[in-house]
mmCIF file of C-alpha atoms in Angstrom:
data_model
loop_
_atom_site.group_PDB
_atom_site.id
_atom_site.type_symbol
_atom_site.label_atom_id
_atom_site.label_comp_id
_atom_site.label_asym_id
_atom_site.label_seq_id
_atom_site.Cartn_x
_atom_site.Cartn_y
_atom_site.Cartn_z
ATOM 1 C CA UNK Q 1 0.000 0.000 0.000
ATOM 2 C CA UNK Q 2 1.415 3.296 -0.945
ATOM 3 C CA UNK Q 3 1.211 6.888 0.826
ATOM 4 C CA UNK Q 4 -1.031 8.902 -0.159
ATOM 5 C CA UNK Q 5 0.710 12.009 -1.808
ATOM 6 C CA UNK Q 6 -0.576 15.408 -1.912
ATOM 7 C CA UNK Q 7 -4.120 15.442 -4.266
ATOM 8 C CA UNK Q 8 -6.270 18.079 -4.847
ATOM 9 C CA UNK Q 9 -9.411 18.080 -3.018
ATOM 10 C CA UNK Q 10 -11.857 17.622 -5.898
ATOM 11 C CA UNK Q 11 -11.801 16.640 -9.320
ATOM 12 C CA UNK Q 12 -13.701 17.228 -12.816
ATOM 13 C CA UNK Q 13 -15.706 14.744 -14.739
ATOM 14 C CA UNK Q 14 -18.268 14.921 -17.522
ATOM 15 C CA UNK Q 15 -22.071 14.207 -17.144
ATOM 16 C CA UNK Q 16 -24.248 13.454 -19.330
ATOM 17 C CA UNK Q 17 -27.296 15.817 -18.665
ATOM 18 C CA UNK Q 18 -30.007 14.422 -21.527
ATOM 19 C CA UNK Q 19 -30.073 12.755 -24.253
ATOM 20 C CA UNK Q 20 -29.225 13.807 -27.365
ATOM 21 C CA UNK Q 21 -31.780 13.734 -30.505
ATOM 22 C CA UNK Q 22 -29.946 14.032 -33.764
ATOM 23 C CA UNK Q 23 -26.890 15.465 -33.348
ATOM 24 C CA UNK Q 24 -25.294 16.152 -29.883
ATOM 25 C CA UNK Q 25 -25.547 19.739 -28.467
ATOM 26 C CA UNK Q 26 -23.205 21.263 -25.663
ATOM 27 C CA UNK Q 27 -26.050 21.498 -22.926
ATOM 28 C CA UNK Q 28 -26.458 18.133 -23.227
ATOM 29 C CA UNK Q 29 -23.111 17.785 -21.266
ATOM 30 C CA UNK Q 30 -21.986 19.517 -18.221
ATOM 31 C CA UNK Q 31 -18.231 19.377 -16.337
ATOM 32 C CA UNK Q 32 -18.816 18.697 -13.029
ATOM 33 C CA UNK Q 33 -16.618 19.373 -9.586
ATOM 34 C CA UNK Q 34 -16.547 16.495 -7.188
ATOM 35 C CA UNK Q 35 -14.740 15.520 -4.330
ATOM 36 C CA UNK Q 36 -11.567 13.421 -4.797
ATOM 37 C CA UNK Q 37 -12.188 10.105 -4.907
ATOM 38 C CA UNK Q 38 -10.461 7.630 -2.496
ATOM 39 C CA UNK Q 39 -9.429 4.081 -3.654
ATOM 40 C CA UNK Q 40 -11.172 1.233 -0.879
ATOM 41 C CA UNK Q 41 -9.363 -1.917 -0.465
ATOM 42 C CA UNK Q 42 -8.193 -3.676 -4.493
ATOM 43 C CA UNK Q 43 -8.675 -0.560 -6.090
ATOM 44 C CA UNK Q 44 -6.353 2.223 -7.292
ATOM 45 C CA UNK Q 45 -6.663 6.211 -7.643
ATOM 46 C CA UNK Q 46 -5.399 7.073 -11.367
ATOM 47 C CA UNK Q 47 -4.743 10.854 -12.022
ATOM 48 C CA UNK Q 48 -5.703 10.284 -16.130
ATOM 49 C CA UNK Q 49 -3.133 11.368 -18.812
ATOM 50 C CA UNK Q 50 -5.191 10.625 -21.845
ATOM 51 C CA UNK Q 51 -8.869 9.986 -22.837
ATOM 52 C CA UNK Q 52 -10.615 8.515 -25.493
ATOM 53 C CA UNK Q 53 -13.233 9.917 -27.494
ATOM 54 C CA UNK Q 54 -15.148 6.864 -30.007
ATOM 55 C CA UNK Q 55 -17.400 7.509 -32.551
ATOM 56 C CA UNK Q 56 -19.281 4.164 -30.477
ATOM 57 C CA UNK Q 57 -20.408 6.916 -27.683
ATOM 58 C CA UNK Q 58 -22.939 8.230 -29.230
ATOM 59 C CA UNK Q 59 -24.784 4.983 -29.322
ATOM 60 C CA UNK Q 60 -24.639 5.257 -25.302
ATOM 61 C CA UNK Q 61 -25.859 8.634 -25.273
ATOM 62 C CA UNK Q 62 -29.485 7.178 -26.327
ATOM 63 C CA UNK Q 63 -31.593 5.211 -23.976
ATOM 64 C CA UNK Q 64 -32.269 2.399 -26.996
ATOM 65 C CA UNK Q 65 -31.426 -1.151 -25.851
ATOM 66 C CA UNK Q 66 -27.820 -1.744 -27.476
ATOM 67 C CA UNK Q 67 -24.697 -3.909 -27.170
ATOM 68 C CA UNK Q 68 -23.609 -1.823 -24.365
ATOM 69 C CA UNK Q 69 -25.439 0.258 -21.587
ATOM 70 C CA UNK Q 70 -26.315 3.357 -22.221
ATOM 71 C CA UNK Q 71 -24.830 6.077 -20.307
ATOM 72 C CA UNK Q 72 -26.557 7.043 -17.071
ATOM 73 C CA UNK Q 73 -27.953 10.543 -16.625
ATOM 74 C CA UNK Q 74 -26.044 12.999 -14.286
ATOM 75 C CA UNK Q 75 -23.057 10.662 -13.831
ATOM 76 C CA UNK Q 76 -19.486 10.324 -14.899
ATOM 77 C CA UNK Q 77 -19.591 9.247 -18.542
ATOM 78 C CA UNK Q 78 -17.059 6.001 -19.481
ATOM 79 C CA UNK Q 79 -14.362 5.589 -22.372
ATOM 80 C CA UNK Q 80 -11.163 4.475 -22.636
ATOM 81 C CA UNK Q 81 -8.394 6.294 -20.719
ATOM 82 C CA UNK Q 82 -4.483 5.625 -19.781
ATOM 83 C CA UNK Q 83 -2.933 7.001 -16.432
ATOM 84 C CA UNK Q 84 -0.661 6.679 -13.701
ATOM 85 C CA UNK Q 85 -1.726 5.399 -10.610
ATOM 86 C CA UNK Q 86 -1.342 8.030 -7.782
ATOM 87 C CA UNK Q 87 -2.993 5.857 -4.527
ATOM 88 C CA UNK Q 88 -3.065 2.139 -4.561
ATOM 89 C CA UNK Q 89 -4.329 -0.117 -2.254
ATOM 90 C CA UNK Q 90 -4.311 -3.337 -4.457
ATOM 91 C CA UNK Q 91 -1.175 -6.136 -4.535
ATOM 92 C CA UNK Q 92 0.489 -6.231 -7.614
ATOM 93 C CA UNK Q 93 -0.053 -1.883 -8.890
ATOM 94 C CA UNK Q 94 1.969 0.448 -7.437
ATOM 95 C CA UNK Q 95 1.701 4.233 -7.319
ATOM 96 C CA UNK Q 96 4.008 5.393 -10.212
ATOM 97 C CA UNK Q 97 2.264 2.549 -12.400
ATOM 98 C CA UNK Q 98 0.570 3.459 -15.862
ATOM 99 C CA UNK Q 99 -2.491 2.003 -16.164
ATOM 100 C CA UNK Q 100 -5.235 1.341 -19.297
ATOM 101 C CA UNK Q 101 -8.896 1.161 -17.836
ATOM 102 C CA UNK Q 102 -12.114 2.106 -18.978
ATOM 103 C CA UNK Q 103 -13.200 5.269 -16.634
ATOM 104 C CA UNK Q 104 -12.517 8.371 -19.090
ATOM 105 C CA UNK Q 105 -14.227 11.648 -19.401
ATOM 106 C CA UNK Q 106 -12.678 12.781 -15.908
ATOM 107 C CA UNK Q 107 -9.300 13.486 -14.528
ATOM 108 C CA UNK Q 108 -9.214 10.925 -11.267
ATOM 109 C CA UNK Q 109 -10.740 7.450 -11.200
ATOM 110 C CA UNK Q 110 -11.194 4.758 -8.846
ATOM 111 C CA UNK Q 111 -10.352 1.576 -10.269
ATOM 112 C CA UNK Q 112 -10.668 -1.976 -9.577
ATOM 113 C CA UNK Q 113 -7.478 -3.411 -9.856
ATOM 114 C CA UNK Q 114 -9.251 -6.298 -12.079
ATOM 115 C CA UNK Q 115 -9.951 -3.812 -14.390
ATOM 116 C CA UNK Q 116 -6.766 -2.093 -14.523
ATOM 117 C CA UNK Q 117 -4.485 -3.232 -16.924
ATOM 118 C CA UNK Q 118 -0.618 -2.392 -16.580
ATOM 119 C CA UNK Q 119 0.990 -0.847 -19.813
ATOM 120 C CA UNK Q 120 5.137 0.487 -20.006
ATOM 121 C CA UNK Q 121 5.300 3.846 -20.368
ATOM 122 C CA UNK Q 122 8.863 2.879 -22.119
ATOM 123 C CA UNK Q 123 8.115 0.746 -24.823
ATOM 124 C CA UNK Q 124 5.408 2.837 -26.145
ATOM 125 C CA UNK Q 125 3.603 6.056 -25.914
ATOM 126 C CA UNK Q 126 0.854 6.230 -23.598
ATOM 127 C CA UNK Q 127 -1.339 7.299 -25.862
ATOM 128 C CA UNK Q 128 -0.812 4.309 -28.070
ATOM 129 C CA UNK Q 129 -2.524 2.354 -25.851
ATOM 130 C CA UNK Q 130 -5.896 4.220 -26.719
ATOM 131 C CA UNK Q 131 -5.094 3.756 -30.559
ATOM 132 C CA UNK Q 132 -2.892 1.913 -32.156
ATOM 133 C CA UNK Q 133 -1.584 -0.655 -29.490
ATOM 134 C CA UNK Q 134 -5.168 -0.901 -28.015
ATOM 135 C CA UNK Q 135 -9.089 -1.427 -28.870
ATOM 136 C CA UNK Q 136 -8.751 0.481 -32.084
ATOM 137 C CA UNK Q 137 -5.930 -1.568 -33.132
ATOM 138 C CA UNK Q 138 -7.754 -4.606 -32.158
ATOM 139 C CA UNK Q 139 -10.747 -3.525 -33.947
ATOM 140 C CA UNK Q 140 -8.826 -3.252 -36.959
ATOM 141 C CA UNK Q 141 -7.009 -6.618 -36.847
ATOM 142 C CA UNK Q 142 -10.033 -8.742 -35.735
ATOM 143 C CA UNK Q 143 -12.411 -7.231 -38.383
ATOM 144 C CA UNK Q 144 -9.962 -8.053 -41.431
ATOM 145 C CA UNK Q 145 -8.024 -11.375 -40.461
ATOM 146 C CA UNK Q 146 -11.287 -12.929 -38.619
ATOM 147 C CA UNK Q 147 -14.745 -11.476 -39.619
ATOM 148 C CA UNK Q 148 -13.595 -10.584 -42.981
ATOM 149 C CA UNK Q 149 -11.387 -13.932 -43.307
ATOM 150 C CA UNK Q 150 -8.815 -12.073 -45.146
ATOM 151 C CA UNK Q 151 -6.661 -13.997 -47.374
ATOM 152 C CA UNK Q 152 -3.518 -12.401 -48.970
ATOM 153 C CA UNK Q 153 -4.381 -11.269 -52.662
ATOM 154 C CA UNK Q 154 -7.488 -10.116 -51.584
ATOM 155 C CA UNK Q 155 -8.660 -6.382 -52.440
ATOM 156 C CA UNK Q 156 -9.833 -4.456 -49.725
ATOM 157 C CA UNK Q 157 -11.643 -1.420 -49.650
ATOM 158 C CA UNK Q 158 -11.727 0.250 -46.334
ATOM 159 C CA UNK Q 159 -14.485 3.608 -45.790
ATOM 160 C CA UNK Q 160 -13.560 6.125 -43.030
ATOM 161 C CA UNK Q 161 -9.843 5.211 -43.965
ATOM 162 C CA UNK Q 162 -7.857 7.774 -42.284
ATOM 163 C CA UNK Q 163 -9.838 7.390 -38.958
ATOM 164 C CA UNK Q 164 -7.820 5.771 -36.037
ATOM 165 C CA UNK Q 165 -9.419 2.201 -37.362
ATOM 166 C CA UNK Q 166 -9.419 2.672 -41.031
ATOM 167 C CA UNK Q 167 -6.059 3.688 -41.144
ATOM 168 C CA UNK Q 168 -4.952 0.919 -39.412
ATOM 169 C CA UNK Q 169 -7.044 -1.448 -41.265
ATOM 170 C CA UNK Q 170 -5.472 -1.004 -44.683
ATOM 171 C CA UNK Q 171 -2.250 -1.105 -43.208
ATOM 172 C CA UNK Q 172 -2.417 -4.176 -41.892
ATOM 173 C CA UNK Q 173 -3.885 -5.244 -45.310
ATOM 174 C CA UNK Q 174 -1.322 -4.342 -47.213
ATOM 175 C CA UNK Q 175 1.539 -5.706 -44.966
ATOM 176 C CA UNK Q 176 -0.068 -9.115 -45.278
ATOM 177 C CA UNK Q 177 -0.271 -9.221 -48.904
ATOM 178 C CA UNK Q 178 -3.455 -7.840 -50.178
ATOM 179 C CA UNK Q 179 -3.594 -7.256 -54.088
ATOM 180 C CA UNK Q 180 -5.290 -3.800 -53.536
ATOM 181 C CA UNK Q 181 -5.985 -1.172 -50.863
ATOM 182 C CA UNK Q 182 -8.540 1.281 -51.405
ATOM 183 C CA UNK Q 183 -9.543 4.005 -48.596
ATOM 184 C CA UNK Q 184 -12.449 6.539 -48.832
ATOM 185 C CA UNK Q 185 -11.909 9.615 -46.843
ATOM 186 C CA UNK Q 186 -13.727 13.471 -46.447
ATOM 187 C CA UNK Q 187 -10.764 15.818 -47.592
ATOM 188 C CA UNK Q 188 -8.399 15.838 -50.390
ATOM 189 C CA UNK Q 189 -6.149 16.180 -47.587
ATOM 190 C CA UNK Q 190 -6.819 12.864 -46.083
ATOM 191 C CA UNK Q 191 -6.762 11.083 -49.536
ATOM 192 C CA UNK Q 192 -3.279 12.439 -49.980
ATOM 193 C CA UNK Q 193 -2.179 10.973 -46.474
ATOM 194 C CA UNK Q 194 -3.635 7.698 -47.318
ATOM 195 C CA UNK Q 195 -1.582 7.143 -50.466
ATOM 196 C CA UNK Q 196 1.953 9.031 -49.625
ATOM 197 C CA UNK Q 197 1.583 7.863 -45.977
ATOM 198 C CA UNK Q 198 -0.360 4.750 -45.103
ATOM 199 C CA UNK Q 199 0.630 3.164 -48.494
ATOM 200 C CA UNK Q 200 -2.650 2.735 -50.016
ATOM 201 C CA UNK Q 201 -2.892 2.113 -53.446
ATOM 202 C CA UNK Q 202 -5.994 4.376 -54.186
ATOM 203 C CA UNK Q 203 -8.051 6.526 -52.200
ATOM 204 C CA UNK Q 204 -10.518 9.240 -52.933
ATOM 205 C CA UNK Q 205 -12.920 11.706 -51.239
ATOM 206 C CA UNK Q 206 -16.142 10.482 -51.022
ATOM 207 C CA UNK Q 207 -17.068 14.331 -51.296
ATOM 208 C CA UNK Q 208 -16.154 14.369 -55.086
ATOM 209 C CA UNK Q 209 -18.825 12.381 -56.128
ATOM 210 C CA UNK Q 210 -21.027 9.403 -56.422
ATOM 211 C CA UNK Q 211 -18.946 6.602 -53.933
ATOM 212 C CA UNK Q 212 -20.057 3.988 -56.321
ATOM 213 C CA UNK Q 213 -18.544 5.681 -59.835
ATOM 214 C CA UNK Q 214 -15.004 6.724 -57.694
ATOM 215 C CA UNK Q 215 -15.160 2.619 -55.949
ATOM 216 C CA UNK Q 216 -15.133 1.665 -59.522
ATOM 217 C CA UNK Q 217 -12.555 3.734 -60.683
ATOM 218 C CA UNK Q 218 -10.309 2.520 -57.947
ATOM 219 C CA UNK Q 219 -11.051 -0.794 -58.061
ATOM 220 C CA UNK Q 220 -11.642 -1.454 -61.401
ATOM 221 C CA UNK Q 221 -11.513 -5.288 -61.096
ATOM 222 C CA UNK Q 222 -13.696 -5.300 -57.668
ATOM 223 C CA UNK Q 223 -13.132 -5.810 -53.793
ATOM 224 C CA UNK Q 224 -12.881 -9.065 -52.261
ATOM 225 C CA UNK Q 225 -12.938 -7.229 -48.523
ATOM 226 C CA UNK Q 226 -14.789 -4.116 -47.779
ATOM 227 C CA UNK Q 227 -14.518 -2.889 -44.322
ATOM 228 C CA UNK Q 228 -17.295 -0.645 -43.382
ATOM 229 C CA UNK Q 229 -16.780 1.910 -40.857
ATOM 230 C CA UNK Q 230 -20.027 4.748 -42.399
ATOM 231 C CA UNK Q 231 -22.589 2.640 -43.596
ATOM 232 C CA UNK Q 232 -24.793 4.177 -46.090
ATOM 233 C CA UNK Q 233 -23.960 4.880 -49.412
ATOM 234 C CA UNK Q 234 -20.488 3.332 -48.706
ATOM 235 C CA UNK Q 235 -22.090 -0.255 -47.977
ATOM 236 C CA UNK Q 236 -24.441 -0.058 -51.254
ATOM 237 C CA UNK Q 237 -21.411 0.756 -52.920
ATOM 238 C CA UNK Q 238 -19.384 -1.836 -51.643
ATOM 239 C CA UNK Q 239 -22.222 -4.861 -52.358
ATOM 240 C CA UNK Q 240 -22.041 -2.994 -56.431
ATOM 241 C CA UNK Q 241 -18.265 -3.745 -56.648
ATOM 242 C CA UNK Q 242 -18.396 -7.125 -54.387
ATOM 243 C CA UNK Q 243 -16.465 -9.909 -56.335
ATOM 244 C CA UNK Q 244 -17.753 -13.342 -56.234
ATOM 245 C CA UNK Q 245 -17.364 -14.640 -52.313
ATOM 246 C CA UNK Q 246 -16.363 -11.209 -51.030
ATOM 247 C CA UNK Q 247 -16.999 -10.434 -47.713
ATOM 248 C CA UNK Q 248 -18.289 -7.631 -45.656
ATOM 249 C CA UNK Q 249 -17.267 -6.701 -42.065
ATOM 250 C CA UNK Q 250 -19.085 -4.026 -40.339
ATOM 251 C CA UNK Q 251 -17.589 -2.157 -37.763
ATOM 252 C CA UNK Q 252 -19.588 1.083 -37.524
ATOM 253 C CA UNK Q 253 -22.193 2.964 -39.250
ATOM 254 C CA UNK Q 254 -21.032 7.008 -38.355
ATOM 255 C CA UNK Q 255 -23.408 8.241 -41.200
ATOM 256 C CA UNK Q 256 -26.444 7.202 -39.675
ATOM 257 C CA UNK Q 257 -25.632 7.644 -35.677
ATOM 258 C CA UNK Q 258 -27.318 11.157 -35.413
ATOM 259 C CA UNK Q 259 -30.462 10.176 -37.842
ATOM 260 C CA UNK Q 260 -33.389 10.800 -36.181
ATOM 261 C CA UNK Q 261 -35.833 8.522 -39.003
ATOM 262 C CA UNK Q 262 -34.423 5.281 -39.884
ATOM 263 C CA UNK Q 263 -32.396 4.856 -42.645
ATOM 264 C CA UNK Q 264 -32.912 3.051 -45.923
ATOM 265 C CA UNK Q 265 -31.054 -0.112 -46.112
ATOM 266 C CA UNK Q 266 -28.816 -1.038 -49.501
ATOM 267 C CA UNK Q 267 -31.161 -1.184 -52.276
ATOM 268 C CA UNK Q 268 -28.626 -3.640 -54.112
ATOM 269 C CA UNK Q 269 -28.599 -6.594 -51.178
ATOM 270 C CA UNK Q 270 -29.885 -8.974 -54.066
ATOM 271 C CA UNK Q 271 -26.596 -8.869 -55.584
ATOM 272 C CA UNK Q 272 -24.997 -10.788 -53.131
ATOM 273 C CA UNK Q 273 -27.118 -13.852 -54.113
ATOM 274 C CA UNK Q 274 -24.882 -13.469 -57.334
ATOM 275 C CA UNK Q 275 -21.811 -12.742 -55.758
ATOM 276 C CA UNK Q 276 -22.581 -15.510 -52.944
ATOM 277 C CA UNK Q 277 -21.316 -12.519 -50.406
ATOM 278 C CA UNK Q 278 -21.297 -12.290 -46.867
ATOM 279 C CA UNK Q 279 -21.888 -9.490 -44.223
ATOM 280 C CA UNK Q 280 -21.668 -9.793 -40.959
ATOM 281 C CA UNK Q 281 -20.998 -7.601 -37.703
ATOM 282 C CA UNK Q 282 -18.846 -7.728 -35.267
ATOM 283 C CA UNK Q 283 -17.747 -6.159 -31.921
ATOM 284 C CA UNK Q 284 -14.202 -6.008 -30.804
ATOM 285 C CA UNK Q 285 -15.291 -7.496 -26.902
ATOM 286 C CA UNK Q 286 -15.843 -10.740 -29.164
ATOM 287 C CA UNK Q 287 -12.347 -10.768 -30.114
ATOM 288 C CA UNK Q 288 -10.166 -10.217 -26.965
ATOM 289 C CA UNK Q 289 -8.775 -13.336 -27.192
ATOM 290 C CA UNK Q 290 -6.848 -12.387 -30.677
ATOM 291 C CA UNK Q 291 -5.096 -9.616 -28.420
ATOM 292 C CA UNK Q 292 -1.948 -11.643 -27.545
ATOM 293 C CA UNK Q 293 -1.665 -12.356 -31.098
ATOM 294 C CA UNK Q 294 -2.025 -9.021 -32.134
ATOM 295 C CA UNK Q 295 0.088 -7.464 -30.334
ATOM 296 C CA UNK Q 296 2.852 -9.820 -31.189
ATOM 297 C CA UNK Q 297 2.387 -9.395 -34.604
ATOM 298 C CA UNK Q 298 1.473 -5.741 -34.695
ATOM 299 C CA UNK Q 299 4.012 -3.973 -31.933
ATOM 300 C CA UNK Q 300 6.833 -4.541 -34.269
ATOM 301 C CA UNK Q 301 5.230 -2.933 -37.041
ATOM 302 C CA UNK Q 302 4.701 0.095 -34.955
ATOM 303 C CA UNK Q 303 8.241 -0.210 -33.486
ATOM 304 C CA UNK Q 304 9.391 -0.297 -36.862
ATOM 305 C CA UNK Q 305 7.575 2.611 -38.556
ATOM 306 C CA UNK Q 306 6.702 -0.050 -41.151
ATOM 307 C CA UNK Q 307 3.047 0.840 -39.622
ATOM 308 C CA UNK Q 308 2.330 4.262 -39.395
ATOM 309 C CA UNK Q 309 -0.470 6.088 -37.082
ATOM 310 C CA UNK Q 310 -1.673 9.974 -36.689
ATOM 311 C CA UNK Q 311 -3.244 11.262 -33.928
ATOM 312 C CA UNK Q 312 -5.667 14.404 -33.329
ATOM 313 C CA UNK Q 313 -4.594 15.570 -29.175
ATOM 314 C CA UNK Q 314 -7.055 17.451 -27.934
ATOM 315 C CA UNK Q 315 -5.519 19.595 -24.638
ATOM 316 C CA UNK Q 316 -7.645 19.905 -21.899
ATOM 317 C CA UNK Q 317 -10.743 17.866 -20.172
ATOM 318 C CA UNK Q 318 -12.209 21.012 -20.705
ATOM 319 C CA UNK Q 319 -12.232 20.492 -24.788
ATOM 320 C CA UNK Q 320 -13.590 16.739 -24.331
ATOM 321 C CA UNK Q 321 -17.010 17.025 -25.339
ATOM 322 C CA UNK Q 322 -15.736 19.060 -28.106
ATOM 323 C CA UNK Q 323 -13.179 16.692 -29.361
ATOM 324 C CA UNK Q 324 -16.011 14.239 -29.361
ATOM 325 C CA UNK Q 325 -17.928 16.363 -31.700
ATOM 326 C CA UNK Q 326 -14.986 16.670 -34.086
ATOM 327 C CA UNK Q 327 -14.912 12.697 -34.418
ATOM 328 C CA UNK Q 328 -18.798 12.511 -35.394
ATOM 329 C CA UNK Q 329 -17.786 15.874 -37.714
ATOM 330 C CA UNK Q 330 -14.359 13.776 -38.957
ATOM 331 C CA UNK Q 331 -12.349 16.267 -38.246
ATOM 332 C CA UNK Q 332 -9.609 14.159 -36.887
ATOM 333 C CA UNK Q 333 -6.740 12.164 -38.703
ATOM 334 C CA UNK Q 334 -5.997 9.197 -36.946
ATOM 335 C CA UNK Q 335 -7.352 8.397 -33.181
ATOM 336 C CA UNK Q 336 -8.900 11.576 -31.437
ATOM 337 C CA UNK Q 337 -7.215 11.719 -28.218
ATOM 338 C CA UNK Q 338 -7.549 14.210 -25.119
ATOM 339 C CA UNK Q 339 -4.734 15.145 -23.469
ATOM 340 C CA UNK Q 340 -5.683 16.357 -19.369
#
């Protein structure tokens, strides 16, 4: 058990005050003062370094029965966050620690040391651990190599492709062997980054013009892989240029989160009787057990700069609700991060 140093007396977390119809609005949020919370007996007190904003939040900000809880009025919201632990009173964490847990969106949290996972401030930035190294990585690697069943010599086309996932995504593709790497993106800027940087092969903004006429272009010979990250016209796209036994893994569906009607579905889904395609969903808590794997064959990469990453840092709790916005906006390259 550690002393306790000297801690402020309170600290500042965000609340969710209502939910949001359509698109979030700042009074929907509010940064509240508490007092400091004290660790009991297995837990630890992390000051938080960095926070994670997902475009998967705004799913919790609605009341509608969903894969994970929604968030609870007038308390502490949850995400991702990496810190160093400041009090602990749990074997096996010490204070001076970093720690990855899942109690963001405020700078001091409790944590059971079950739920605290140790990470080495040494061997990689702490930030990593919210992107790259961690779930978003993950996501990436599970929702090619398993759910998609990539194969190398496939050709993948990836939407939302210079997002922390996306990005990642084609990467991995195209270090284990795919034919073809295409990435939609929403600036001319981020379709530059995607071919001089992340080593696409094509990309284009999905701004320019219809995604199915610029998906043919690109891939004039068809996708065997199409990871979806928007949903919409992306997926209807994707099922046009589907090759026979192509496969579609969806990850997210950021085009429709803030529709308040629902949205029409792909008016093309007969195609796949012709193609004999596949879609399916997936969730990355499905795939935790890949993350030994993944990290062993991943870290390297990063270690190596053969894999590349970007990431948007936010300063300030005080910008966190904001820096949320900007992901459902896409104004970030790479993982959206806050720095406290």
């Amino acid at each position: 058990m550690s002393d306790i140093p000297t801690l402020p007396a309170v600290s500042r977390a965000w609340h969710l005050l209502s939910r949001p119809v359509g698109w979030p609005k700042a009074e929907d949020f509010a940064l509240v003062e508490a007092e400091l919370p004290q660790p009991g007996e297995g837990q630890v007190l992390v000051r938080n370094t960095y926070v994670s904003v997902d475009p998967y939040m705004r799913g919790r900000m609605s009341a509608a029965k969903s894969y994970a809880a929604p968030y609870e009025l007038n308390q502490p919201m949850q995400g991702g966050a990496v810190g160093e632990v400041v009090v602990s009173r749990a074997e096996g964490i010490e204070a001076g620690d970093h720690v990855l847990h899942f109690f963001g969106w405020r700078e001091y949290a409790v944590v059971d040391a079950a739920q605290a996972v140790k990470v080495d401030a040494d061997a990689a930035p702490l930030s990593t651990y919210l992107g790259v190294l961690g779930m978003t990585g993950l996501t990436a690697y599970a929702g090619l190599l398993r759910t998609a069943a990539f194969k190398e010599g496939d050709s993948v086309f990836v939407s939302g492709a210079a997002g922390a996932v996306g990005s990642q995504m084609g990467q991995i593709a195209r270090l284990k062997g795919a034919s073809r790497v295409i990435g939609s993106a929403g600036s001319d800027e981020k379709v530059k980054l995607l071919v001089e940087e992340y080593g696409f092969d094509a990309a284009f903004n999905y701004k320019n013009g219809p995604v199915s006429r610029q998906l043919r272009e690109a891939a004039p010979d068809g996708v065997d892989v199409y990871f979806d990250n928007v949903g919409g016209e992306h997926l209807e796209a994707a099922i046009g240029s589907l090759n026979r036994g192509g496969r579609v893994a969806v990850c997210g569906m950021i085009s429709v989160y803030n529709d308040t009607e629902p949205s029409p579905g792909p008016r093309n889904l007969a195609r796949l009787i012709q193609t004999r395609g596949r879609i399916e969903g997936f969730l990355v808590g499905d795939h935790y057990d890949l993350q030994p794997q993944f990290v062993q064959e991943v870290g390297p990469w990063v270690r190596s700069g053969e894999l590349k990453y970007r990431e948007t840092v936010v300063e300030g709790i005080e910008n966190n609700v904001e820096a949320f916005f900007g992901v459902l906006r896409g104004d970030n390259i790479g993982k959206m991060i806050v720095k406290l």
